[in-house]
């Protein structure tokens, strides 16, 4: 994914079902910052799911895989102002194209 915009930064890919990488950055697993980009504000797309923090699938998220895989965990869902935290986690899973 080439850099876009006035700062030549990475922009999100055109499809919610596809993750992109900043072409001028490092590849995943290489020295330097690798910058994946994608959409997480959508529902029922392959590789993305929301999990309540209380039911986080720790064993599944940390399970070994037969090949390279990226797993990104970030906050999502409603924001609980009293707890100062989002109530859910968003889990994004990606494998290299053609894998």
Tab-separated table of C-alpha atoms in Angstrom:
chain	number	residue	atom	x	y	z
A	1	UNK	CA	0.000	0.000	0.000
A	2	UNK	CA	1.729	3.217	-1.083
A	3	UNK	CA	1.793	6.292	1.122
A	4	UNK	CA	-1.148	8.627	0.694
A	5	UNK	CA	-2.105	12.121	1.704
A	6	UNK	CA	-0.019	15.204	2.308
A	7	UNK	CA	2.251	13.378	4.783
A	8	UNK	CA	2.600	10.301	2.525
A	9	UNK	CA	1.322	8.182	5.413
A	10	UNK	CA	-0.571	4.957	5.099
A	11	UNK	CA	-4.276	5.102	4.470
A	12	UNK	CA	-6.808	2.348	5.041
A	13	UNK	CA	-7.315	-0.171	2.236
A	14	UNK	CA	-10.355	0.174	-0.020
A	15	UNK	CA	-11.976	-3.037	1.199
A	16	UNK	CA	-12.788	-3.934	4.796
A	17	UNK	CA	-11.845	-7.554	4.025
A	18	UNK	CA	-8.252	-6.640	3.095
A	19	UNK	CA	-5.396	-5.459	5.323
A	20	UNK	CA	-2.686	-3.272	3.878
A	21	UNK	CA	0.933	-2.515	4.738
A	22	UNK	CA	2.730	0.806	4.375
A	23	UNK	CA	4.956	0.065	1.364
A	24	UNK	CA	7.784	2.343	2.519
A	25	UNK	CA	7.939	0.672	5.953
A	26	UNK	CA	9.436	-2.585	7.142
A	27	UNK	CA	7.832	-5.927	6.381
A	28	UNK	CA	6.368	-7.776	9.354
A	29	UNK	CA	9.170	-9.602	11.163
A	30	UNK	CA	11.882	-7.340	9.725
A	31	UNK	CA	13.914	-4.741	11.617
A	32	UNK	CA	12.036	-1.455	11.847
A	33	UNK	CA	8.418	-0.471	12.262
A	34	UNK	CA	5.904	-2.466	10.240
A	35	UNK	CA	2.675	-0.531	9.767
A	36	UNK	CA	-0.462	-2.560	9.027
A	37	UNK	CA	-3.639	-0.689	8.155
A	38	UNK	CA	-7.211	-1.853	8.022
A	39	UNK	CA	-10.778	-1.183	9.000
A	40	UNK	CA	-12.108	-2.306	12.367
A	41	UNK	CA	-15.389	-0.379	12.493
A	42	UNK	CA	-17.488	-2.936	10.634
A	43	UNK	CA	-19.208	-6.209	11.366
A	44	UNK	CA	-19.019	-9.796	10.097
A	45	UNK	CA	-15.868	-9.386	8.018
A	46	UNK	CA	-13.398	-12.278	7.905
A	47	UNK	CA	-10.539	-11.956	10.359
A	48	UNK	CA	-12.150	-9.374	12.647
A	49	UNK	CA	-14.224	-9.965	15.727
A	50	UNK	CA	-15.259	-8.207	18.887
A	51	UNK	CA	-14.927	-9.880	22.275
A	52	UNK	CA	-16.120	-8.601	25.658
A	53	UNK	CA	-13.038	-8.015	27.829
A	54	UNK	CA	-14.532	-10.271	30.511
A	55	UNK	CA	-14.648	-13.163	27.995
A	56	UNK	CA	-11.380	-12.515	26.154
A	57	UNK	CA	-10.256	-15.720	24.358
A	58	UNK	CA	-6.698	-15.674	25.747
A	59	UNK	CA	-5.799	-19.272	24.864
A	60	UNK	CA	-7.131	-18.893	21.325
A	61	UNK	CA	-5.416	-15.551	20.665
A	62	UNK	CA	-2.060	-16.832	21.973
A	63	UNK	CA	-2.327	-20.266	20.347
A	64	UNK	CA	0.456	-21.312	17.955
A	65	UNK	CA	-0.192	-21.310	14.215
A	66	UNK	CA	1.247	-23.477	11.442
A	67	UNK	CA	2.561	-20.431	9.578
A	68	UNK	CA	3.035	-16.679	9.837
A	69	UNK	CA	0.076	-14.805	11.259
A	70	UNK	CA	-0.523	-11.327	12.620
A	71	UNK	CA	-2.901	-10.774	15.516
A	72	UNK	CA	-3.796	-7.256	16.575
A	73	UNK	CA	-5.819	-6.597	19.710
A	74	UNK	CA	-7.241	-3.146	20.373
A	75	UNK	CA	-10.101	-1.585	22.273
A	76	UNK	CA	-13.639	-1.422	20.950
A	77	UNK	CA	-17.281	-1.280	21.825
A	78	UNK	CA	-18.888	1.193	24.166
A	79	UNK	CA	-16.697	3.335	26.393
A	80	UNK	CA	-17.249	2.857	30.126
A	81	UNK	CA	-16.545	6.292	31.618
A	82	UNK	CA	-16.503	4.999	35.205
A	83	UNK	CA	-13.864	2.356	34.373
A	84	UNK	CA	-12.129	4.675	31.853
A	85	UNK	CA	-11.968	1.793	29.396
A	86	UNK	CA	-13.776	0.337	26.421
A	87	UNK	CA	-15.915	-2.664	27.327
A	88	UNK	CA	-14.717	-4.861	24.455
A	89	UNK	CA	-11.602	-5.811	22.562
A	90	UNK	CA	-11.414	-5.981	18.787
A	91	UNK	CA	-9.286	-8.860	17.519
A	92	UNK	CA	-7.914	-8.712	13.985
A	93	UNK	CA	-6.204	-11.744	12.457
A	94	UNK	CA	-4.279	-11.695	9.177
A	95	UNK	CA	-2.197	-14.115	7.144
A	96	UNK	CA	-0.012	-13.306	4.131
A	97	UNK	CA	-1.819	-13.264	0.797
A	98	UNK	CA	-1.693	-16.687	-0.794
A	99	UNK	CA	-0.898	-18.452	2.504
